Amino acid sequence: MVPSEIRALFAVADRPEVVSLAGGMPYVSALPLDRIGEMIGELVARNGAQVLQYASAQGDPVLREQICEVMELEGIRANPDDVVVTVGAQQALDLVTKIFVDPGDVVLAEAPSYVGALGTFAAYQAEVVHVPLDDGGLIPAALRETLERLRRDGRRVKFLYTVPTFQNPAGVTLTAPRRAQILEICAEYDVLVLEDNPYGLLGFDGEPMRALRAYDSERVIYLGSFSKTIASGLRVGWALAPHSVRAKLVLAAESAVLCHANLSQLAVREYLATQPWREQIKDFRVMYRERRDAMLDALETLMPKGCTWTRPSGGFFVWLTVPEGLDTKAMAPRAIAERVAYVPGTGFYSNGDGRRHMRLSYCYPEPHRIREGVRRLAGVVEEEIRLRDTFGGVRRDDRAPGGVDTPGPGLV
């Protein structure tokens, strides 16, 4: 486990004069905070002896039933007995990795991939092998080629980690035909699938896509979270796993935390039972779509020629590619000096790649702040292009060795 090389930048990024397009923090101010405050107060006053007591390591039974109802929106039919409540989806990710991975084992992950997952895999000394994605998500042919190469080398893959819907950091979504292909390939090579899906209900067009777990209940472990659809500060997530794996998850959770915070679990349970949470999710979708549009419009208008970016249909993130010869990691301090923050692309690769990329988040700033942030960022990129044209660009041999940035509020 190593400290992040870019974490120090985010202490500066928190200053009010800096427009942060970095952190994937949900806009919790859009929640009915007064009603939620009253709800939690009444919950403690009415059931304090239960709320403030130890709980089961598997999670509150009623909450697990409610989680199954939430997953039905993405086509998942599940038994509450196979749900394990966790401290956010991040802990579920850690527990699954603890159960399956020994030092030196191979884990497949998208390129780019969620930085929190890469930090977990590094902590358990897994060897991460990246599989490329494009605008349609993970590329099936590349997955097959990678698995075949690893099989020839005598390497066994423990699992494929994927964020198939509104991916973090790229914002792309795995198409329906590819979902079937990915599962067929993993079945052929006997590979477990770890589906991380915190953004699945936050699409801007139409109904939620069917989750991978909806197609295969035996090979897919599904990770969910209320961090994006209710509040990240509650730290309530879950894992849905085949029954034999579920038992191991409960044992691992007991050894890690004994039990999870009952107050947070029962607050979520009460919210789902008493508040119009489906309508709240619709409100989030409208709000995030407006902010996505503000970012895409600003990029189209202000970014210099040679820059490209993804166009997400949901979630929190845009993945920006700068012209050849620019290095977004080296450029980050200069951007902070111009009062705008982003996450350099190197944090989303295990091997030091990603220097021409950056992740931009539109979920937290107001639309006018997003436009101002993109304006400042465009000025930084233009200056970098002028420096490149004057002094030459960064050669591939000049790149510093890559590392994995540990997860934190600035990188989620």
PDB file of C-alpha atoms in Angstrom, residues 195-398:
ATOM      1  CA  GLU A 195     -20.073  -6.461 -11.305  1.00  0.00           C
ATOM      2  CA  ASP A 196     -19.796  -3.069  -9.587  1.00  0.00           C
ATOM      3  CA  ASN A 197     -22.918  -1.031 -10.299  1.00  0.00           C
ATOM      4  CA  PRO A 198     -23.312   2.144  -8.213  1.00  0.00           C
ATOM      5  CA  TYR A 199     -24.652   4.279 -11.094  1.00  0.00           C
ATOM      6  CA  GLY A 200     -27.101   1.898 -12.783  1.00  0.00           C
ATOM      7  CA  LEU A 201     -30.270   3.781 -11.741  1.00  0.00           C
ATOM      8  CA  LEU A 202     -28.875   7.172 -12.764  1.00  0.00           C
ATOM      9  CA  GLY A 203     -29.404   6.954 -16.513  1.00  0.00           C
ATOM     10  CA  PHE A 204     -30.643   9.967 -18.443  1.00  0.00           C
ATOM     11  CA  ASP A 205     -32.634   8.158 -21.145  1.00  0.00           C
ATOM     12  CA  GLY A 206     -35.167   5.370 -20.715  1.00  0.00           C
ATOM     13  CA  GLU A 207     -35.365   2.546 -18.228  1.00  0.00           C
ATOM     14  CA  PRO A 208     -32.353   1.051 -16.398  1.00  0.00           C
ATOM     15  CA  MET A 209     -30.385  -1.569 -18.300  1.00  0.00           C
ATOM     16  CA  ARG A 210     -30.468  -5.164 -17.163  1.00  0.00           C
ATOM     17  CA  ALA A 211     -27.529  -5.868 -14.920  1.00  0.00           C
ATOM     18  CA  LEU A 212     -25.098  -8.672 -15.733  1.00  0.00           C
ATOM     19  CA  ARG A 213     -26.357 -10.416 -12.593  1.00  0.00           C
ATOM     20  CA  ALA A 214     -29.840 -10.505 -14.144  1.00  0.00           C
ATOM     21  CA  TYR A 215     -28.469 -12.849 -16.844  1.00  0.00           C
ATOM     22  CA  ASP A 216     -26.358 -15.127 -14.644  1.00  0.00           C
ATOM     23  CA  SER A 217     -26.993 -15.765 -10.940  1.00  0.00           C
ATOM     24  CA  GLU A 218     -24.185 -18.291 -10.445  1.00  0.00           C
ATOM     25  CA  ARG A 219     -21.161 -16.638 -12.058  1.00  0.00           C
ATOM     26  CA  VAL A 220     -21.787 -12.977 -11.204  1.00  0.00           C
ATOM     27  CA  ILE A 221     -21.209 -11.323  -7.830  1.00  0.00           C
ATOM     28  CA  TYR A 222     -23.076  -8.027  -7.818  1.00  0.00           C
ATOM     29  CA  LEU A 223     -21.984  -4.989  -5.806  1.00  0.00           C
ATOM     30  CA  GLY A 224     -24.474  -2.201  -5.124  1.00  0.00           C
ATOM     31  CA  SER A 225     -24.514   0.997  -3.109  1.00  0.00           C
ATOM     32  CA  PHE A 226     -26.824   3.701  -1.797  1.00  0.00           C
ATOM     33  CA  SER A 227     -23.989   6.223  -1.940  1.00  0.00           C
ATOM     34  CA  LYS A 228     -25.142   7.651  -5.269  1.00  0.00           C
ATOM     35  CA  THR A 229     -28.912   7.210  -4.963  1.00  0.00           C
ATOM     36  CA  ILE A 230     -29.333   8.310  -1.337  1.00  0.00           C
ATOM     37  CA  ALA A 231     -26.242   9.601   0.467  1.00  0.00           C
ATOM     38  CA  SER A 232     -22.582   8.620   0.428  1.00  0.00           C
ATOM     39  CA  GLY A 233     -22.109   9.603   4.083  1.00  0.00           C
ATOM     40  CA  LEU A 234     -24.358   6.779   5.267  1.00  0.00           C
ATOM     41  CA  ARG A 235     -21.854   4.256   3.859  1.00  0.00           C
ATOM     42  CA  VAL A 236     -24.371   1.523   3.100  1.00  0.00           C
ATOM     43  CA  GLY A 237     -23.717  -0.857   0.231  1.00  0.00           C
ATOM     44  CA  TRP A 238     -24.161  -4.551  -0.403  1.00  0.00           C
ATOM     45  CA  ALA A 239     -22.990  -7.659  -2.182  1.00  0.00           C
ATOM     46  CA  LEU A 240     -25.282 -10.190  -3.839  1.00  0.00           C
ATOM     47  CA  ALA A 241     -23.454 -13.472  -4.223  1.00  0.00           C
ATOM     48  CA  PRO A 242     -24.100 -17.158  -4.869  1.00  0.00           C
ATOM     49  CA  HIS A 243     -25.020 -18.860  -1.620  1.00  0.00           C
ATOM     50  CA  SER A 244     -21.651 -20.534  -1.016  1.00  0.00           C
ATOM     51  CA  VAL A 245     -19.821 -17.247  -1.525  1.00  0.00           C
ATOM     52  CA  ARG A 246     -22.313 -15.363   0.657  1.00  0.00           C
ATOM     53  CA  ALA A 247     -21.372 -17.493   3.653  1.00  0.00           C
ATOM     54  CA  LYS A 248     -17.708 -16.587   3.222  1.00  0.00           C
ATOM     55  CA  LEU A 249     -18.603 -12.899   2.856  1.00  0.00           C
ATOM     56  CA  VAL A 250     -20.378 -12.930   6.217  1.00  0.00           C
ATOM     57  CA  LEU A 251     -17.354 -14.563   7.887  1.00  0.00           C
ATOM     58  CA  ALA A 252     -15.022 -12.023   6.283  1.00  0.00           C
ATOM     59  CA  ALA A 253     -17.257  -9.149   7.363  1.00  0.00           C
ATOM     60  CA  GLU A 254     -17.309 -10.426  10.956  1.00  0.00           C
ATOM     61  CA  SER A 255     -13.512 -10.545  11.055  1.00  0.00           C
ATOM     62  CA  ALA A 256     -13.245  -7.051   9.574  1.00  0.00           C
ATOM     63  CA  VAL A 257     -15.859  -5.035  11.499  1.00  0.00           C
ATOM     64  CA  LEU A 258     -17.763  -7.524  13.722  1.00  0.00           C
ATOM     65  CA  CYS A 259     -20.965  -5.882  12.477  1.00  0.00           C
ATOM     66  CA  HIS A 260     -21.957  -2.811  10.497  1.00  0.00           C
ATOM     67  CA  ALA A 261     -23.389   0.409  11.866  1.00  0.00           C
ATOM     68  CA  ASN A 262     -26.986  -0.289  12.786  1.00  0.00           C
ATOM     69  CA  LEU A 263     -27.903   3.411  12.720  1.00  0.00           C
ATOM     70  CA  SER A 264     -26.914   3.773   9.066  1.00  0.00           C
ATOM     71  CA  GLN A 265     -28.673   0.560   8.037  1.00  0.00           C
ATOM     72  CA  LEU A 266     -31.917   1.413   9.795  1.00  0.00           C
ATOM     73  CA  ALA A 267     -31.806   4.992   8.503  1.00  0.00           C
ATOM     74  CA  VAL A 268     -31.677   3.631   4.945  1.00  0.00           C
ATOM     75  CA  ARG A 269     -34.399   1.113   5.800  1.00  0.00           C
ATOM     76  CA  GLU A 270     -36.626   3.891   7.126  1.00  0.00           C
ATOM     77  CA  TYR A 271     -35.892   6.105   4.118  1.00  0.00           C
ATOM     78  CA  LEU A 272     -36.875   3.362   1.676  1.00  0.00           C
ATOM     79  CA  ALA A 273     -40.032   2.597   3.665  1.00  0.00           C
ATOM     80  CA  THR A 274     -41.287   6.153   4.238  1.00  0.00           C
ATOM     81  CA  GLN A 275     -39.825   8.452   1.586  1.00  0.00           C
ATOM     82  CA  PRO A 276     -40.603   8.677  -2.170  1.00  0.00           C
ATOM     83  CA  TRP A 277     -37.168   7.359  -3.106  1.00  0.00           C
ATOM     84  CA  ARG A 278     -38.083   6.488  -6.681  1.00  0.00           C
ATOM     85  CA  GLU A 279     -39.145  10.083  -7.280  1.00  0.00           C
ATOM     86  CA  GLN A 280     -35.946  11.293  -5.656  1.00  0.00           C
ATOM     87  CA  ILE A 281     -33.904   9.191  -8.070  1.00  0.00           C
ATOM     88  CA  LYS A 282     -35.831  10.745 -10.965  1.00  0.00           C
ATOM     89  CA  ASP A 283     -34.950  14.186  -9.592  1.00  0.00           C
ATOM     90  CA  PHE A 284     -31.286  13.194  -9.407  1.00  0.00           C
ATOM     91  CA  ARG A 285     -31.413  12.000 -13.013  1.00  0.00           C
ATOM     92  CA  VAL A 286     -32.838  15.321 -14.209  1.00  0.00           C
ATOM     93  CA  MET A 287     -30.279  17.303 -12.222  1.00  0.00           C
ATOM     94  CA  TYR A 288     -27.270  15.255 -13.320  1.00  0.00           C
ATOM     95  CA  ARG A 289     -28.431  15.326 -16.933  1.00  0.00           C
ATOM     96  CA  GLU A 290     -28.510  19.139 -16.818  1.00  0.00           C
ATOM     97  CA  ARG A 291     -24.958  19.144 -15.461  1.00  0.00           C
ATOM     98  CA  ARG A 292     -23.791  16.577 -18.011  1.00  0.00           C
ATOM     99  CA  ASP A 293     -25.199  18.788 -20.763  1.00  0.00           C
ATOM    100  CA  ALA A 294     -23.448  21.837 -19.312  1.00  0.00           C
ATOM    101  CA  MET A 295     -20.136  20.015 -19.372  1.00  0.00           C
ATOM    102  CA  LEU A 296     -20.533  18.615 -22.884  1.00  0.00           C
ATOM    103  CA  ASP A 297     -21.628  22.004 -24.244  1.00  0.00           C
ATOM    104  CA  ALA A 298     -18.663  23.718 -22.584  1.00  0.00           C
ATOM    105  CA  LEU A 299     -16.199  21.139 -23.880  1.00  0.00           C
ATOM    106  CA  GLU A 300     -17.581  21.477 -27.396  1.00  0.00           C
ATOM    107  CA  THR A 301     -17.358  25.262 -27.282  1.00  0.00           C
ATOM    108  CA  LEU A 302     -14.106  25.813 -25.402  1.00  0.00           C
ATOM    109  CA  MET A 303     -11.725  22.887 -25.713  1.00  0.00           C
ATOM    110  CA  PRO A 304      -8.902  23.272 -28.259  1.00  0.00           C
ATOM    111  CA  LYS A 305      -8.676  21.149 -31.375  1.00  0.00           C
ATOM    112  CA  GLY A 306      -7.306  17.674 -30.828  1.00  0.00           C
ATOM    113  CA  CYS A 307      -9.179  16.994 -27.581  1.00  0.00           C
ATOM    114  CA  THR A 308     -11.807  14.263 -27.524  1.00  0.00           C
ATOM    115  CA  TRP A 309     -14.187  13.051 -24.815  1.00  0.00           C
ATOM    116  CA  THR A 310     -16.849  10.492 -24.050  1.00  0.00           C
ATOM    117  CA  ARG A 311     -20.551  11.388 -24.001  1.00  0.00           C
ATOM    118  CA  PRO A 312     -22.094   9.510 -21.090  1.00  0.00           C
ATOM    119  CA  SER A 313     -25.788   8.666 -20.998  1.00  0.00           C
ATOM    120  CA  GLY A 314     -25.818   8.517 -17.199  1.00  0.00           C
ATOM    121  CA  GLY A 315     -23.641   8.510 -14.124  1.00  0.00           C
ATOM    122  CA  PHE A 316     -21.104  11.140 -13.077  1.00  0.00           C
ATOM    123  CA  PHE A 317     -18.103  11.213 -15.422  1.00  0.00           C
ATOM    124  CA  VAL A 318     -16.618  12.340 -18.735  1.00  0.00           C
ATOM    125  CA  TRP A 319     -13.281  10.886 -19.919  1.00  0.00           C
ATOM    126  CA  LEU A 320     -11.196  13.510 -21.736  1.00  0.00           C
ATOM    127  CA  THR A 321      -8.256  12.740 -24.024  1.00  0.00           C
ATOM    128  CA  VAL A 322      -5.745  15.523 -24.737  1.00  0.00           C
ATOM    129  CA  PRO A 323      -3.525  15.816 -27.829  1.00  0.00           C
ATOM    130  CA  GLU A 324      -0.379  13.742 -28.286  1.00  0.00           C
ATOM    131  CA  GLY A 325       2.586  14.999 -26.308  1.00  0.00           C
ATOM    132  CA  LEU A 326       0.631  16.319 -23.328  1.00  0.00           C
ATOM    133  CA  ASP A 327       0.784  14.775 -19.861  1.00  0.00           C
ATOM    134  CA  THR A 328      -2.261  15.308 -17.647  1.00  0.00           C
ATOM    135  CA  LYS A 329      -0.411  14.246 -14.505  1.00  0.00           C
ATOM    136  CA  ALA A 330       2.323  16.835 -15.050  1.00  0.00           C
ATOM    137  CA  MET A 331      -0.338  19.374 -15.982  1.00  0.00           C
ATOM    138  CA  ALA A 332      -2.422  18.902 -12.803  1.00  0.00           C
ATOM    139  CA  PRO A 333      -0.472  21.354 -10.579  1.00  0.00           C
ATOM    140  CA  ARG A 334      -0.714  23.999 -13.300  1.00  0.00           C
ATOM    141  CA  ALA A 335      -4.460  23.452 -13.471  1.00  0.00           C
ATOM    142  CA  ILE A 336      -4.737  23.882  -9.704  1.00  0.00           C
ATOM    143  CA  ALA A 337      -2.802  27.148 -10.054  1.00  0.00           C
ATOM    144  CA  GLU A 338      -5.512  28.230 -12.519  1.00  0.00           C
ATOM    145  CA  ARG A 339      -8.148  27.212  -9.944  1.00  0.00           C
ATOM    146  CA  VAL A 340      -9.545  24.101 -11.601  1.00  0.00           C
ATOM    147  CA  ALA A 341      -9.096  20.456 -10.572  1.00  0.00           C
ATOM    148  CA  TYR A 342      -9.456  17.111 -12.352  1.00  0.00           C
ATOM    149  CA  VAL A 343      -8.153  13.571 -11.840  1.00  0.00           C
ATOM    150  CA  PRO A 344      -5.218  12.592 -14.093  1.00  0.00           C
ATOM    151  CA  GLY A 345      -5.768   9.394 -16.046  1.00  0.00           C
ATOM    152  CA  THR A 346      -2.795   7.556 -14.537  1.00  0.00           C
ATOM    153  CA  GLY A 347      -4.823   6.894 -11.383  1.00  0.00           C
ATOM    154  CA  PHE A 348      -7.108   4.574 -13.352  1.00  0.00           C
ATOM    155  CA  TYR A 349      -4.404   2.229 -14.644  1.00  0.00           C
ATOM    156  CA  SER A 350      -2.195  -0.172 -12.733  1.00  0.00           C
ATOM    157  CA  ASN A 351       0.740   0.179 -15.139  1.00  0.00           C
ATOM    158  CA  GLY A 352       1.329   3.948 -15.493  1.00  0.00           C
ATOM    159  CA  ASP A 353      -0.734   4.376 -18.651  1.00  0.00           C
ATOM    160  CA  GLY A 354      -3.321   7.112 -19.021  1.00  0.00           C
ATOM    161  CA  ARG A 355      -1.110  10.197 -19.241  1.00  0.00           C
ATOM    162  CA  ARG A 356      -3.128  11.639 -22.125  1.00  0.00           C
ATOM    163  CA  HIS A 357      -6.384  11.233 -20.222  1.00  0.00           C
ATOM    164  CA  MET A 358      -8.254  12.858 -17.374  1.00  0.00           C
ATOM    165  CA  ARG A 359     -11.523  12.231 -15.581  1.00  0.00           C
ATOM    166  CA  LEU A 360     -13.952  15.131 -15.301  1.00  0.00           C
ATOM    167  CA  SER A 361     -16.862  14.931 -12.881  1.00  0.00           C
ATOM    168  CA  TYR A 362     -20.056  16.939 -13.423  1.00  0.00           C
ATOM    169  CA  CYS A 363     -22.117  15.632 -10.491  1.00  0.00           C
ATOM    170  CA  TYR A 364     -21.278  18.169  -7.793  1.00  0.00           C
ATOM    171  CA  PRO A 365     -20.707  21.704  -9.231  1.00  0.00           C
ATOM    172  CA  GLU A 366     -23.593  23.879 -10.380  1.00  0.00           C
ATOM    173  CA  PRO A 367     -23.877  24.181 -14.189  1.00  0.00           C
ATOM    174  CA  HIS A 368     -22.424  27.699 -14.261  1.00  0.00           C
ATOM    175  CA  ARG A 369     -19.446  26.493 -12.218  1.00  0.00           C
ATOM    176  CA  ILE A 370     -18.958  23.584 -14.598  1.00  0.00           C
ATOM    177  CA  ARG A 371     -18.763  25.986 -17.545  1.00  0.00           C
ATOM    178  CA  GLU A 372     -16.280  28.192 -15.688  1.00  0.00           C
ATOM    179  CA  GLY A 373     -14.193  25.174 -14.737  1.00  0.00           C
ATOM    180  CA  VAL A 374     -14.051  23.959 -18.336  1.00  0.00           C
ATOM    181  CA  ARG A 375     -13.094  27.492 -19.454  1.00  0.00           C
ATOM    182  CA  ARG A 376     -10.151  27.490 -17.033  1.00  0.00           C
ATOM    183  CA  LEU A 377      -9.172  23.965 -18.005  1.00  0.00           C
ATOM    184  CA  ALA A 378      -9.276  24.805 -21.718  1.00  0.00           C
ATOM    185  CA  GLY A 379      -6.847  27.655 -21.070  1.00  0.00           C
ATOM    186  CA  VAL A 380      -4.447  25.274 -19.320  1.00  0.00           C
ATOM    187  CA  VAL A 381      -4.621  22.777 -22.197  1.00  0.00           C
ATOM    188  CA  GLU A 382      -4.051  25.536 -24.764  1.00  0.00           C
ATOM    189  CA  GLU A 383      -0.959  26.697 -22.879  1.00  0.00           C
ATOM    190  CA  GLU A 384       0.328  23.120 -22.719  1.00  0.00           C
ATOM    191  CA  ILE A 385      -0.125  22.780 -26.465  1.00  0.00           C
ATOM    192  CA  ARG A 386       1.877  25.982 -26.998  1.00  0.00           C
ATOM    193  CA  LEU A 387       4.659  24.660 -24.764  1.00  0.00           C
ATOM    194  CA  ARG A 388       4.631  21.336 -26.617  1.00  0.00           C
ATOM    195  CA  ASP A 389       4.874  23.077 -29.969  1.00  0.00           C
ATOM    196  CA  THR A 390       7.760  25.209 -28.697  1.00  0.00           C
ATOM    197  CA  PHE A 391       9.780  22.676 -26.720  1.00  0.00           C
ATOM    198  CA  GLY A 392       8.475  19.308 -27.901  1.00  0.00           C
ATOM    199  CA  GLY A 393       6.164  16.818 -26.233  1.00  0.00           C
ATOM    200  CA  VAL A 394       6.677  14.104 -23.658  1.00  0.00           C
ATOM    201  CA  ARG A 395       8.347  11.003 -25.092  1.00  0.00           C
ATOM    202  CA  ARG A 396       7.031   7.658 -23.927  1.00  0.00           C
ATOM    203  CA  ASP A 397      10.468   6.853 -22.437  1.00  0.00           C
ATOM    204  CA  ASP A 398      10.200   9.959 -20.238  1.00  0.00           C
TER     205      ASP A 398
END
